[in-house]
Structure formats: C-alpha cells, structure tokens
mmCIF file of C-alpha atoms in Angstrom:
data_model
loop_
_atom_site.group_PDB
_atom_site.id
_atom_site.type_symbol
_atom_site.label_atom_id
_atom_site.label_comp_id
_atom_site.label_asym_id
_atom_site.label_seq_id
_atom_site.Cartn_x
_atom_site.Cartn_y
_atom_site.Cartn_z
ATOM 1 C CA MET A 161 46.283 9.992 33.766
ATOM 2 C CA PRO A 162 44.521 9.910 35.965
ATOM 3 C CA HIS A 163 45.635 12.516 38.500
ATOM 4 C CA VAL A 164 44.599 12.186 41.679
ATOM 5 C CA GLN A 165 45.096 15.369 44.082
ATOM 6 C CA ILE A 166 44.173 14.893 48.097
ATOM 7 C CA THR A 167 43.975 18.032 50.355
ATOM 8 C CA TRP A 168 43.654 17.592 53.729
ATOM 9 C CA VAL A 169 44.408 18.500 57.383
ATOM 10 C CA GLU A 170 48.619 17.437 57.468
ATOM 11 C CA GLY A 171 49.576 14.879 60.252
ATOM 12 C CA ARG A 172 49.654 11.780 58.427
ATOM 13 C CA THR A 173 52.783 9.923 58.777
ATOM 14 C CA PRO A 174 55.040 8.738 55.236
ATOM 15 C CA GLU A 175 53.436 5.181 55.876
ATOM 16 C CA GLN A 176 50.038 6.794 55.992
ATOM 17 C CA LYS A 177 50.313 8.179 52.627
ATOM 18 C CA ARG A 178 52.393 5.430 51.334
ATOM 19 C CA LYS A 179 49.073 3.173 52.113
ATOM 20 C CA VAL A 180 46.691 5.320 50.698
ATOM 21 C CA VAL A 181 48.689 5.841 47.082
ATOM 22 C CA GLU A 182 49.158 1.837 47.015
ATOM 23 C CA ARG A 183 45.120 1.464 47.071
ATOM 24 C CA ILE A 184 44.331 4.352 45.538
ATOM 25 C CA THR A 185 46.353 3.486 42.844
ATOM 26 C CA LYS A 186 45.423 -0.131 42.800
ATOM 27 C CA ALA A 187 41.171 1.102 42.756
ATOM 28 C CA LEU A 188 41.895 2.966 39.776
ATOM 29 C CA GLU A 189 43.956 0.419 37.648
ATOM 30 C CA GLU A 190 41.206 -2.463 38.364
ATOM 31 C CA GLU A 191 38.219 -0.406 38.384
ATOM 32 C CA GLY A 192 39.265 2.537 36.502
ATOM 33 C CA ARG A 193 40.776 0.844 33.370
ATOM 34 C CA ALA A 194 44.239 3.135 34.467
ATOM 35 C CA LYS A 195 47.396 2.080 33.466
ATOM 36 C CA ARG A 196 49.285 2.265 36.473
ATOM 37 C CA GLU A 197 52.625 4.098 35.465
ATOM 38 C CA ASN A 198 50.634 6.777 33.781
ATOM 39 C CA ILE A 199 48.819 7.239 37.949
ATOM 40 C CA HIS A 200 49.933 9.958 39.816
ATOM 41 C CA VAL A 201 48.266 10.586 43.586
ATOM 42 C CA ALA A 202 49.620 13.733 45.430
ATOM 43 C CA PHE A 203 49.165 15.365 48.611
ATOM 44 C CA LEU A 204 48.474 18.620 49.608
ATOM 45 C CA ASP A 205 49.159 18.884 53.397
ATOM 46 C CA VAL A 206 47.308 22.030 55.075
ATOM 47 C CA PRO A 207 47.502 23.338 58.824
ATOM 48 C CA ALA A 208 44.374 22.546 60.604
ATOM 49 C CA THR A 209 43.913 26.478 60.493
ATOM 50 C CA ASN A 210 43.408 26.266 56.199
ATOM 51 C CA TYR A 211 40.477 23.299 56.217
ATOM 52 C CA ALA A 212 37.255 23.895 56.642
ATOM 53 C CA GLU A 213 33.787 22.003 57.366
ATOM 54 C CA ALA A 214 30.534 23.665 57.694
ATOM 55 C CA GLY A 215 31.871 26.906 58.088
ATOM 56 C CA VAL A 216 34.116 26.044 61.101
ATOM 57 C CA VAL A 217 38.192 25.649 60.385
ATOM 58 C CA VAL A 218 39.129 22.234 61.743
ATOM 59 C CA ALA A 219 41.466 24.248 64.634
ATOM 60 C CA ASP A 220 38.474 24.756 66.392
ATOM 61 C CA GLN A 221 36.389 21.901 65.653
ATOM 62 C CA LYS A 222 35.017 20.649 69.280
ATOM 63 C CA ARG A 223 35.725 16.741 69.393
ATOM 64 C CA GLY A 224 32.694 15.168 71.000
ATOM 65 C CA PRO A 225 32.968 12.661 74.419
ATOM 66 C CA MET B 366 29.778 19.665 48.148
ATOM 67 C CA PRO B 367 30.494 22.361 47.568
ATOM 68 C CA HIS B 368 34.707 22.040 48.055
ATOM 69 C CA VAL B 369 35.924 25.998 47.693
ATOM 70 C CA GLN B 370 40.203 25.996 47.150
ATOM 71 C CA ILE B 371 41.737 29.148 47.532
ATOM 72 C CA THR B 372 45.332 29.602 46.437
ATOM 73 C CA TRP B 373 47.317 32.876 47.394
ATOM 74 C CA VAL B 374 50.254 34.039 48.937
ATOM 75 C CA GLU B 375 51.006 33.337 52.395
ATOM 76 C CA GLY B 376 50.445 35.985 55.220
ATOM 77 C CA ARG B 377 46.714 36.146 56.363
ATOM 78 C CA THR B 378 46.311 35.150 60.293
ATOM 79 C CA PRO B 379 44.466 32.849 60.887
ATOM 80 C CA GLU B 380 41.517 35.238 61.988
ATOM 81 C CA GLN B 381 41.128 36.282 58.544
ATOM 82 C CA LYS B 382 40.558 33.008 57.531
ATOM 83 C CA ARG B 383 38.114 32.092 59.548
ATOM 84 C CA LYS B 384 36.489 35.343 58.166
ATOM 85 C CA VAL B 385 36.615 34.231 54.780
ATOM 86 C CA VAL B 386 35.262 30.785 55.719
ATOM 87 C CA GLU B 387 32.066 32.352 57.478
ATOM 88 C CA ARG B 388 31.201 34.720 54.416
ATOM 89 C CA ILE B 389 32.172 32.395 52.189
ATOM 90 C CA THR B 390 29.762 29.815 53.350
ATOM 91 C CA LYS B 391 27.291 31.808 53.847
ATOM 92 C CA ALA B 392 27.504 33.123 50.115
ATOM 93 C CA LEU B 393 27.057 29.472 49.100
ATOM 94 C CA GLU B 394 24.249 28.851 51.603
ATOM 95 C CA GLU B 395 22.498 31.550 50.613
ATOM 96 C CA GLU B 396 22.859 31.928 47.104
ATOM 97 C CA GLY B 397 23.862 28.784 45.473
ATOM 98 C CA ARG B 398 21.684 26.370 47.329
ATOM 99 C CA ALA B 399 24.301 24.493 49.555
ATOM 100 C CA LYS B 400 23.629 22.757 52.482
ATOM 101 C CA ARG B 401 26.134 24.424 54.961
ATOM 102 C CA GLU B 402 27.703 20.329 56.331
ATOM 103 C CA ASN B 403 28.380 19.948 53.240
ATOM 104 C CA ILE B 404 30.885 22.949 52.611
ATOM 105 C CA HIS B 405 34.143 22.553 52.455
ATOM 106 C CA VAL B 406 37.327 25.542 52.461
ATOM 107 C CA ALA B 407 41.046 25.060 52.071
ATOM 108 C CA PHE B 408 43.261 27.809 51.935
ATOM 109 C CA LEU B 409 46.547 26.972 49.805
ATOM 110 C CA ASP B 410 49.299 29.300 51.429
ATOM 111 C CA VAL B 411 52.037 29.477 49.260
ATOM 112 C CA PRO B 412 55.605 32.036 49.186
ATOM 113 C CA ALA B 413 55.901 34.869 47.109
ATOM 114 C CA THR B 414 57.932 33.044 45.281
ATOM 115 C CA ASN B 415 55.187 30.546 44.203
ATOM 116 C CA TYR B 416 52.904 32.898 42.833
ATOM 117 C CA ALA B 417 52.121 35.075 39.529
ATOM 118 C CA GLU B 418 50.471 37.503 38.103
ATOM 119 C CA ALA B 419 51.378 39.155 34.464
ATOM 120 C CA GLY B 420 54.662 36.851 33.952
ATOM 121 C CA VAL B 421 55.846 38.157 37.206
ATOM 122 C CA VAL B 422 56.266 36.348 40.655
ATOM 123 C CA VAL B 423 54.606 38.277 43.857
ATOM 124 C CA ALA B 424 57.997 38.587 45.463
ATOM 125 C CA ASP B 425 59.502 40.838 42.719
ATOM 126 C CA GLN B 426 56.803 42.858 42.631
ATOM 127 C CA LYS B 427 57.401 46.359 42.886
ATOM 128 C CA ARG B 428 54.836 48.195 45.191
ATOM 129 C CA GLY B 429 53.605 51.519 43.690
ATOM 130 C CA PRO B 430 53.883 54.991 45.667
ATOM 131 C CA MET C 1233 45.801 36.039 43.150
ATOM 132 C CA PRO C 1234 44.006 34.417 44.979
ATOM 133 C CA HIS C 1235 42.357 31.881 42.908
ATOM 134 C CA VAL C 1236 39.163 30.791 44.138
ATOM 135 C CA GLN C 1237 38.389 27.099 42.546
ATOM 136 C CA ILE C 1238 34.355 25.903 43.590
ATOM 137 C CA THR C 1239 34.014 22.476 42.343
ATOM 138 C CA TRP C 1240 30.380 21.214 42.676
ATOM 139 C CA VAL C 1241 27.070 19.384 40.805
ATOM 140 C CA GLU C 1242 26.288 21.466 38.221
ATOM 141 C CA GLY C 1243 22.886 23.119 38.601
ATOM 142 C CA ARG C 1244 22.909 26.647 39.691
ATOM 143 C CA THR C 1245 22.172 29.985 36.857
ATOM 144 C CA PRO C 1246 24.717 32.122 35.966
ATOM 145 C CA GLU C 1247 22.485 34.389 38.088
ATOM 146 C CA GLN C 1248 23.272 32.682 40.969
ATOM 147 C CA LYS C 1249 27.177 31.926 39.715
ATOM 148 C CA ARG C 1250 27.062 35.916 39.503
ATOM 149 C CA LYS C 1251 26.088 36.212 43.374
ATOM 150 C CA VAL C 1252 28.559 33.872 44.511
ATOM 151 C CA VAL C 1253 31.193 35.705 42.579
ATOM 152 C CA GLU C 1254 29.944 39.079 44.259
ATOM 153 C CA ARG C 1255 30.314 37.914 47.839
ATOM 154 C CA ILE C 1256 33.339 35.780 47.683
ATOM 155 C CA THR C 1257 35.010 38.544 45.790
ATOM 156 C CA LYS C 1258 33.696 41.210 47.949
ATOM 157 C CA ALA C 1259 35.036 38.575 51.627
ATOM 158 C CA LEU C 1260 38.408 38.684 49.871
ATOM 159 C CA GLU C 1261 38.575 41.893 49.423
ATOM 160 C CA GLU C 1262 37.547 42.891 53.272
ATOM 161 C CA GLU C 1263 38.869 40.064 55.138
ATOM 162 C CA GLY C 1264 42.068 39.103 53.107
ATOM 163 C CA ARG C 1265 43.504 42.069 51.782
ATOM 164 C CA ALA C 1266 43.395 41.045 48.447
ATOM 165 C CA LYS C 1267 43.005 43.129 45.626
ATOM 166 C CA ARG C 1268 39.891 43.106 43.214
ATOM 167 C CA GLU C 1269 41.410 43.161 40.286
ATOM 168 C CA ASN C 1270 43.598 40.411 40.530
ATOM 169 C CA ILE C 1271 40.489 38.165 42.405
ATOM 170 C CA HIS C 1272 39.912 35.187 40.444
ATOM 171 C CA VAL C 1273 36.855 32.863 40.709
ATOM 172 C CA ALA C 1274 36.223 29.734 38.655
ATOM 173 C CA PHE C 1275 33.303 27.083 38.617
ATOM 174 C CA LEU C 1276 33.980 23.568 37.806
ATOM 175 C CA ASP C 1277 30.364 22.262 37.573
ATOM 176 C CA VAL C 1278 30.638 18.236 37.386
ATOM 177 C CA PRO C 1279 27.501 15.916 36.500
ATOM 178 C CA ALA C 1280 26.102 14.417 39.896
ATOM 179 C CA THR C 1281 27.377 10.916 38.762
ATOM 180 C CA ASN C 1282 30.506 12.670 39.343
ATOM 181 C CA TYR C 1283 30.873 14.321 43.139
ATOM 182 C CA ALA C 1284 30.568 11.574 46.277
ATOM 183 C CA GLU C 1285 30.015 12.426 49.968
ATOM 184 C CA ALA C 1286 30.542 9.688 52.854
ATOM 185 C CA GLY C 1287 31.645 7.345 49.898
ATOM 186 C CA VAL C 1288 28.063 8.325 47.834
ATOM 187 C CA VAL C 1289 27.770 9.586 44.917
ATOM 188 C CA VAL C 1290 25.091 12.623 45.260
ATOM 189 C CA ALA C 1291 22.977 10.836 41.785
ATOM 190 C CA ASP C 1292 22.412 7.742 44.276
ATOM 191 C CA GLN C 1293 21.755 9.899 47.789
ATOM 192 C CA LYS C 1294 18.408 9.842 49.105
ATOM 193 C CA ARG C 1295 16.398 12.510 50.270
ATOM 194 C CA GLY C 1296 14.994 12.981 53.157
ATOM 195 C CA PRO C 1297 11.661 13.186 53.922
ATOM 196 C CA MET D 97 42.044 33.609 33.296
ATOM 197 C CA PRO D 98 43.451 31.393 32.865
ATOM 198 C CA HIS D 99 44.893 29.711 35.718
ATOM 199 C CA VAL D 100 47.466 27.011 35.961
ATOM 200 C CA GLN D 101 48.169 25.757 39.549
ATOM 201 C CA ILE D 102 51.928 23.553 39.013
ATOM 202 C CA THR D 103 52.152 20.968 41.388
ATOM 203 C CA TRP D 104 55.494 19.292 42.036
ATOM 204 C CA VAL D 105 58.455 17.976 44.580
ATOM 205 C CA GLU D 106 59.791 21.197 46.247
ATOM 206 C CA GLY D 107 63.240 21.684 45.230
ATOM 207 C CA ARG D 108 63.508 24.275 42.663
ATOM 208 C CA THR D 109 65.029 27.651 43.276
ATOM 209 C CA PRO D 110 63.186 31.262 42.515
ATOM 210 C CA GLU D 111 65.231 31.381 39.843
ATOM 211 C CA GLN D 112 63.695 28.263 38.037
ATOM 212 C CA LYS D 113 60.397 29.403 39.017
ATOM 213 C CA ARG D 114 60.814 32.643 37.859
ATOM 214 C CA LYS D 115 62.097 31.200 34.210
ATOM 215 C CA VAL D 116 59.393 28.667 34.213
ATOM 216 C CA VAL D 117 56.707 31.248 34.775
ATOM 217 C CA GLU D 118 57.902 33.809 31.745
ATOM 218 C CA ARG D 119 57.985 30.830 29.188
ATOM 219 C CA ILE D 120 54.058 29.691 30.546
ATOM 220 C CA THR D 121 52.942 33.030 30.822
ATOM 221 C CA LYS D 122 54.491 33.477 27.287
ATOM 222 C CA ALA D 123 53.222 30.057 25.132
ATOM 223 C CA LEU D 124 49.590 31.193 27.123
ATOM 224 C CA GLU D 125 50.088 34.736 25.443
ATOM 225 C CA GLU D 126 50.975 33.476 21.793
ATOM 226 C CA GLU D 127 49.240 30.296 21.390
ATOM 227 C CA GLY D 128 46.127 30.618 23.615
ATOM 228 C CA ARG D 129 44.984 33.944 23.216
ATOM 229 C CA ALA D 130 45.411 34.859 27.126
ATOM 230 C CA LYS D 131 45.826 38.485 27.945
ATOM 231 C CA ARG D 132 49.204 38.921 29.793
ATOM 232 C CA GLU D 133 47.817 40.978 33.154
ATOM 233 C CA ASN D 134 45.152 38.199 33.650
ATOM 234 C CA ILE D 135 47.966 35.016 33.790
ATOM 235 C CA HIS D 136 48.199 33.447 36.750
ATOM 236 C CA VAL D 137 51.059 30.886 38.114
ATOM 237 C CA ALA D 138 50.659 28.926 41.143
ATOM 238 C CA PHE D 139 53.230 26.442 42.264
ATOM 239 C CA LEU D 140 52.263 23.517 45.489
ATOM 240 C CA ASP D 141 55.318 22.624 46.293
ATOM 241 C CA VAL D 142 55.242 19.289 47.914
ATOM 242 C CA PRO D 143 58.028 17.354 50.044
ATOM 243 C CA ALA D 144 59.051 13.792 48.257
ATOM 244 C CA THR D 145 56.898 12.331 50.874
ATOM 245 C CA ASN D 146 53.550 13.703 49.118
ATOM 246 C CA TYR D 147 53.305 13.172 45.135
ATOM 247 C CA ALA D 148 53.741 9.529 43.911
ATOM 248 C CA GLU D 149 53.964 7.692 40.475
ATOM 249 C CA ALA D 150 53.160 4.121 39.455
ATOM 250 C CA GLY D 151 51.768 3.760 43.118
ATOM 251 C CA VAL D 152 55.297 4.557 44.657
ATOM 252 C CA VAL D 153 56.103 7.787 46.288
ATOM 253 C CA VAL D 154 58.864 9.965 45.215
ATOM 254 C CA ALA D 155 61.200 9.625 48.085
ATOM 255 C CA ASP D 156 61.465 5.623 47.778
ATOM 256 C CA GLN D 157 61.926 5.930 44.062
ATOM 257 C CA LYS D 158 65.430 4.471 42.989
ATOM 258 C CA ARG D 159 67.191 6.433 40.849
ATOM 259 C CA GLY D 160 68.950 3.782 37.690
ATOM 260 C CA PRO D 161 72.855 3.866 36.665
ATOM 261 C CA MET E 1473 55.467 14.612 38.383
ATOM 262 C CA PRO E 1474 54.261 18.002 37.436
ATOM 263 C CA HIS E 1475 50.871 17.777 37.217
ATOM 264 C CA VAL E 1476 49.894 21.160 35.652
ATOM 265 C CA GLN E 1477 46.726 22.160 35.177
ATOM 266 C CA ILE E 1478 45.118 24.738 33.465
ATOM 267 C CA THR E 1479 41.282 26.722 34.143
ATOM 268 C CA TRP E 1480 40.250 28.833 31.276
ATOM 269 C CA VAL E 1481 37.221 29.855 29.239
ATOM 270 C CA GLU E 1482 36.524 27.346 26.949
ATOM 271 C CA GLY E 1483 37.505 28.184 22.880
ATOM 272 C CA ARG E 1484 40.490 27.236 22.265
ATOM 273 C CA THR E 1485 40.787 25.113 19.411
ATOM 274 C CA PRO E 1486 42.910 21.136 20.217
ATOM 275 C CA GLU E 1487 45.637 22.396 17.607
ATOM 276 C CA GLN E 1488 46.091 25.259 19.960
ATOM 277 C CA LYS E 1489 46.087 23.259 22.657
ATOM 278 C CA ARG E 1490 48.452 21.154 21.582
ATOM 279 C CA LYS E 1491 51.276 23.548 21.296
ATOM 280 C CA VAL E 1492 50.140 25.289 24.416
ATOM 281 C CA VAL E 1493 51.255 21.501 26.211
ATOM 282 C CA GLU E 1494 54.381 21.094 24.257
ATOM 283 C CA ARG E 1495 55.334 24.864 24.833
ATOM 284 C CA ILE E 1496 54.796 24.142 28.507
ATOM 285 C CA THR E 1497 56.464 20.419 28.730
ATOM 286 C CA LYS E 1498 59.794 21.418 27.129
ATOM 287 C CA ALA E 1499 59.888 24.984 29.800
ATOM 288 C CA LEU E 1500 59.150 22.262 32.671
ATOM 289 C CA GLU E 1501 61.799 20.177 30.803
ATOM 290 C CA GLU E 1502 64.672 22.748 30.308
ATOM 291 C CA GLU E 1503 63.838 24.976 33.383
ATOM 292 C CA GLY E 1504 62.403 22.907 36.256
ATOM 293 C CA ARG E 1505 64.309 19.811 35.318
ATOM 294 C CA ALA E 1506 61.150 17.725 35.499
ATOM 295 C CA LYS E 1507 61.911 14.470 33.146
ATOM 296 C CA ARG E 1508 59.374 14.704 29.993
ATOM 297 C CA GLU E 1509 57.424 10.692 31.060
ATOM 298 C CA ASN E 1510 56.106 12.568 34.166
ATOM 299 C CA ILE E 1511 54.778 15.718 32.492
ATOM 300 C CA HIS E 1512 50.941 15.760 32.896
ATOM 301 C CA VAL E 1513 49.069 18.717 31.729
ATOM 302 C CA ALA E 1514 45.328 19.194 31.981
ATOM 303 C CA PHE E 1515 43.400 21.809 30.678
ATOM 304 C CA LEU E 1516 39.711 22.379 32.595
ATOM 305 C CA ASP E 1517 37.463 24.256 29.828
ATOM 306 C CA VAL E 1518 34.928 26.295 31.174
ATOM 307 C CA PRO E 1519 32.301 28.236 30.055
ATOM 308 C CA ALA E 1520 32.163 31.910 30.152
ATOM 309 C CA THR E 1521 29.636 32.040 32.760
ATOM 310 C CA ASN E 1522 31.832 30.156 35.229
ATOM 311 C CA TYR E 1523 34.818 32.398 35.647
ATOM 312 C CA ALA E 1524 35.100 35.464 37.007
ATOM 313 C CA GLU E 1525 37.726 38.463 37.201
ATOM 314 C CA ALA E 1526 37.382 41.355 39.552
ATOM 315 C CA GLY E 1527 34.341 39.726 40.671
ATOM 316 C CA VAL E 1528 33.062 39.964 37.175
ATOM 317 C CA VAL E 1529 32.435 36.856 34.821
ATOM 318 C CA VAL E 1530 33.969 36.774 31.769
ATOM 319 C CA ALA E 1531 30.022 36.690 29.977
ATOM 320 C CA ASP E 1532 29.080 39.912 31.190
ATOM 321 C CA GLN E 1533 32.822 41.521 30.700
ATOM 322 C CA LYS E 1534 32.424 44.621 28.022
ATOM 323 C CA ARG E 1535 35.566 44.532 25.645
ATOM 324 C CA GLY E 1536 36.878 47.878 25.196
ATOM 325 C CA PRO E 1537 37.194 49.775 21.584
ATOM 326 C CA MET F 530 38.370 16.412 54.366
ATOM 327 C CA PRO F 531 39.785 15.355 52.748
ATOM 328 C CA HIS F 532 39.212 16.194 49.675
ATOM 329 C CA VAL F 533 40.089 13.958 46.441
ATOM 330 C CA GLN F 534 40.194 15.312 43.306
ATOM 331 C CA ILE F 535 40.642 13.080 40.299
ATOM 332 C CA THR F 536 41.383 14.644 36.744
ATOM 333 C CA TRP F 537 40.731 12.081 33.962
ATOM 334 C CA VAL F 538 39.970 11.523 30.223
ATOM 335 C CA GLU F 539 36.131 11.092 29.855
ATOM 336 C CA GLY F 540 34.448 7.703 29.535
ATOM 337 C CA ARG F 541 34.339 5.618 32.841
ATOM 338 C CA THR F 542 30.682 4.828 33.560
ATOM 339 C CA PRO F 543 28.966 5.754 36.428
ATOM 340 C CA GLU F 544 28.638 2.123 37.991
ATOM 341 C CA GLN F 545 32.840 2.407 37.654
ATOM 342 C CA LYS F 546 33.233 6.196 39.125
ATOM 343 C CA ARG F 547 30.685 4.292 42.418
ATOM 344 C CA LYS F 548 33.344 1.738 42.543
ATOM 345 C CA VAL F 549 36.313 4.261 42.943
ATOM 346 C CA VAL F 550 34.426 6.536 44.848
ATOM 347 C CA GLU F 551 33.615 3.187 47.372
ATOM 348 C CA ARG F 552 37.673 2.038 47.552
ATOM 349 C CA ILE F 553 39.185 5.312 47.772
ATOM 350 C CA THR F 554 36.876 5.987 51.027
ATOM 351 C CA LYS F 555 36.898 3.434 52.281
ATOM 352 C CA ALA F 556 41.204 3.483 51.744
ATOM 353 C CA LEU F 557 41.105 7.328 53.468
ATOM 354 C CA GLU F 558 38.815 5.914 56.260
ATOM 355 C CA GLU F 559 41.029 2.710 57.345
ATOM 356 C CA GLU F 560 44.899 4.560 56.460
ATOM 357 C CA GLY F 561 44.395 7.749 56.892
ATOM 358 C CA ARG F 562 42.082 8.346 59.890
ATOM 359 C CA ALA F 563 39.575 10.464 57.903
ATOM 360 C CA LYS F 564 35.730 10.336 59.205
ATOM 361 C CA ARG F 565 33.569 8.793 56.365
ATOM 362 C CA GLU F 566 30.996 11.352 56.626
ATOM 363 C CA ASN F 567 33.715 14.089 55.687
ATOM 364 C CA ILE F 568 35.524 12.754 52.597
ATOM 365 C CA HIS F 569 34.461 14.388 49.375
ATOM 366 C CA VAL F 570 35.579 12.889 46.007
ATOM 367 C CA ALA F 571 34.817 14.700 42.535
ATOM 368 C CA PHE F 572 35.578 13.348 39.076
ATOM 369 C CA LEU F 573 36.654 15.993 36.719
ATOM 370 C CA ASP F 574 36.490 14.153 33.279
ATOM 371 C CA VAL F 575 37.864 16.181 30.467
ATOM 372 C CA PRO F 576 37.441 15.328 26.815
ATOM 373 C CA ALA F 577 41.411 12.847 24.747
ATOM 374 C CA THR F 578 42.091 16.757 23.918
ATOM 375 C CA ASN F 579 42.636 18.131 26.951
ATOM 376 C CA TYR F 580 44.573 15.849 28.933
ATOM 377 C CA ALA F 581 49.110 15.393 27.717
ATOM 378 C CA GLU F 582 51.389 12.761 29.170
ATOM 379 C CA ALA F 583 55.164 13.518 28.084
ATOM 380 C CA GLY F 584 53.912 16.338 25.928
ATOM 381 C CA VAL F 585 51.425 14.540 23.791
ATOM 382 C CA VAL F 586 48.037 14.639 24.231
ATOM 383 C CA VAL F 587 45.643 11.510 25.025
ATOM 384 C CA ALA F 588 44.371 12.146 21.864
ATOM 385 C CA ASP F 589 47.158 11.925 19.560
ATOM 386 C CA GLN F 590 48.249 8.981 21.837
ATOM 387 C CA LYS F 591 49.917 5.782 19.408
ATOM 388 C CA ARG F 592 48.204 1.922 20.862
ATOM 389 C CA GLY F 593 51.176 -0.334 20.692
ATOM 390 C CA PRO F 594 50.092 -3.400 18.994
#
C-alpha cells in the first residue's frame, strides 16, 4: 500500500504518465511514510464522453476564449 | 465532491450517458446537499468478458425467453 | 451491473442516502437499460480531512459569505 | 454485495478471467457469507503504460534473468 | 498488480478476511499469472445504510423465511 | 477531473494528508495538464486488517530487524 487510482479523460502520453507516477510515488514516500516498493499507481483513461463535471460531459464542455 | 464512479458493460451511447449524468447530478444536488460544480461522474465501460454476476461473466449469461 | 460507487464527505443521513439510491437506481433503469435487481450502489463516507478539491481538503475550505 | 474490482494490466484471456471469477465468487460465498447472486466482479484492464509499481510503469520494468 | 478492491457491508471478522485474502491471492497467482508479491487486496467495509441492491439499502432489506 | 483515490492503512495525520494533496495536485497540474479546480483527491483509510500484500494482511506482517 498505498494503492492510487487516477480516473481522467484519455490523451496523456506515456511520458506524462511516467512523470506523474514519479512525483506521486515520491510524495507518498516522503510525506506519507509509504514504502516505495509497495506503492501502486493505476491510470483509468476514459473517453471524453465518459467523464462529467457539474452535470456536463467533458466532450460537451465549451472552452472559454 | 462527491465523486461518482459507474462500472458497467460497454454499449451505452453518449446520449444515454448524458441523461444518466444529468439525473445523477440533480439527485445529488437535491437530496445530498452537493454543490453542482463539484459533482464528478465517471463511467468505466468494460467488455462483456470483464463483468460477472453470480459467478458468470455477462458474455456467458443466457438470456431468458 | 452496473456498480455505482459514491465517494463523499460523511454527514448525510440514512434518509438522504435512501433517496439518492432510489433516484440513481431509477435513472440507470430508465436511461441506461440496466436491470433493477443488478444495480448496486455503495457510499464511501470519508471524514472532511480525507477529501480535497483544488488542492485544499474540505476541512480547511473557507465558506463564503 | 460484495462488489469486487480488479485493476491489472491487460492481456488475460476470457478463459483466465472466467476461472478467476469462479474462484473469487466461491471464496466470498464460503469464507465471507456472501450470497452468490449478489456477488459482482469487474476487471479493469489497463495498458502497461498505465500501471506502476515502486515508481516504475510496467511497460518499463526490466525482466530479470 | 493486480489491485483488488472489495466493497461490502461491515461485519466480517479479521479471520474471515484473512481466508478471503489467501484464496483470492492464490486464484490470481494460479489462474491470472500474477506475481504473489505484487497482489494487493483491500476491503472497504461500509455500514448497512451505505450499500444498496435493487434500489433498497441493505439496512432495509427484509430477510425471507 | 482527474479524480484520485488513495487506499491505504489508516494512521496518517491530517497534516500528512494535506502535504500529499498539495504535491499530487501540483504534479497533475504541471505534468498532466489538469486544471487545479477540477482535481479531486480522496483518501480511503482502512484498518490494518483490511489491506493485504502478497497474501498477508498488514496487521499480520512481521517487521524486519
């Protein structure tokens, strides 16, 4: 432990995920007294039709100017 | 908050998901004192080989007459 | 299926949860072609120190005027 | 209940999943007093870039001799 | 990996959980080609007011004769 | 989005959680192109009887010398 599960809209590259993993693992080691070898991180990538905020799916969100 | 995660077998359309999102968001606002802008809903669509009920994966379930 | 998991800060009453369950179950039946007897809903209540938005735990959020 | 969610790297066959489902369902029935018809099991298959152990994504892990 | 998360109504003893863990771990090793040291199992115990099946929370379910 | 869920054995202080939240939120902003106000982090604290690694619950793990 711990087990970390990150649910977000697909589109991040393997390199971005690598960096997120490194920083989260380090944060849990340094601030959360977790042992590095027991830290698991999983990314659940979902399409933009499958994540909603404030009642609106990301696929339908208008981007501001 | 809250964060809502719905795991089910793939096959629903974006329009069906939109309607589910609207109704769940409204239910949490009206009955659960949640603020609309903080309500997140994620759908985890899995293939029919990846969800089982009563020991049987959905892909193997017999449909009754 | 589906399985619905709702993570939020503790404090809702059993009666509020009952109403949320009823409305989510109905929404999934009517909009998501789910069979009522297979719909599961679980609430994960966490203390206000255990949920953060925008980098701030709920226990530390300032309420506006 | 219970609801079981298994997050792992993709690559298992439907037959392997079937066997895992059978054994987990039986274990929960026999050791956990769960009713068979209410046991749900879901597999979340993720690519090898999306699961990390000890700060290293599975796609980058070196296999020992 | 894999990470296994089991959500159910509280009430199982540590001894019951120990047995469930043993059997699930063994099933994933033997049928799912998982390495024992990387298998994580977590139990999320919730009160009977926090789990619903078919629109009814477990706390309100009538037990048949 | 994203939604981050961290499952671990209870015992961390609110201050430790605060620091973990800050660092994870920053990592997702800087490396994952996430908008700060949409980043949610939840901690699921479980007792040491409820988390197992390599088939052994944390409550039963022997600490090495």
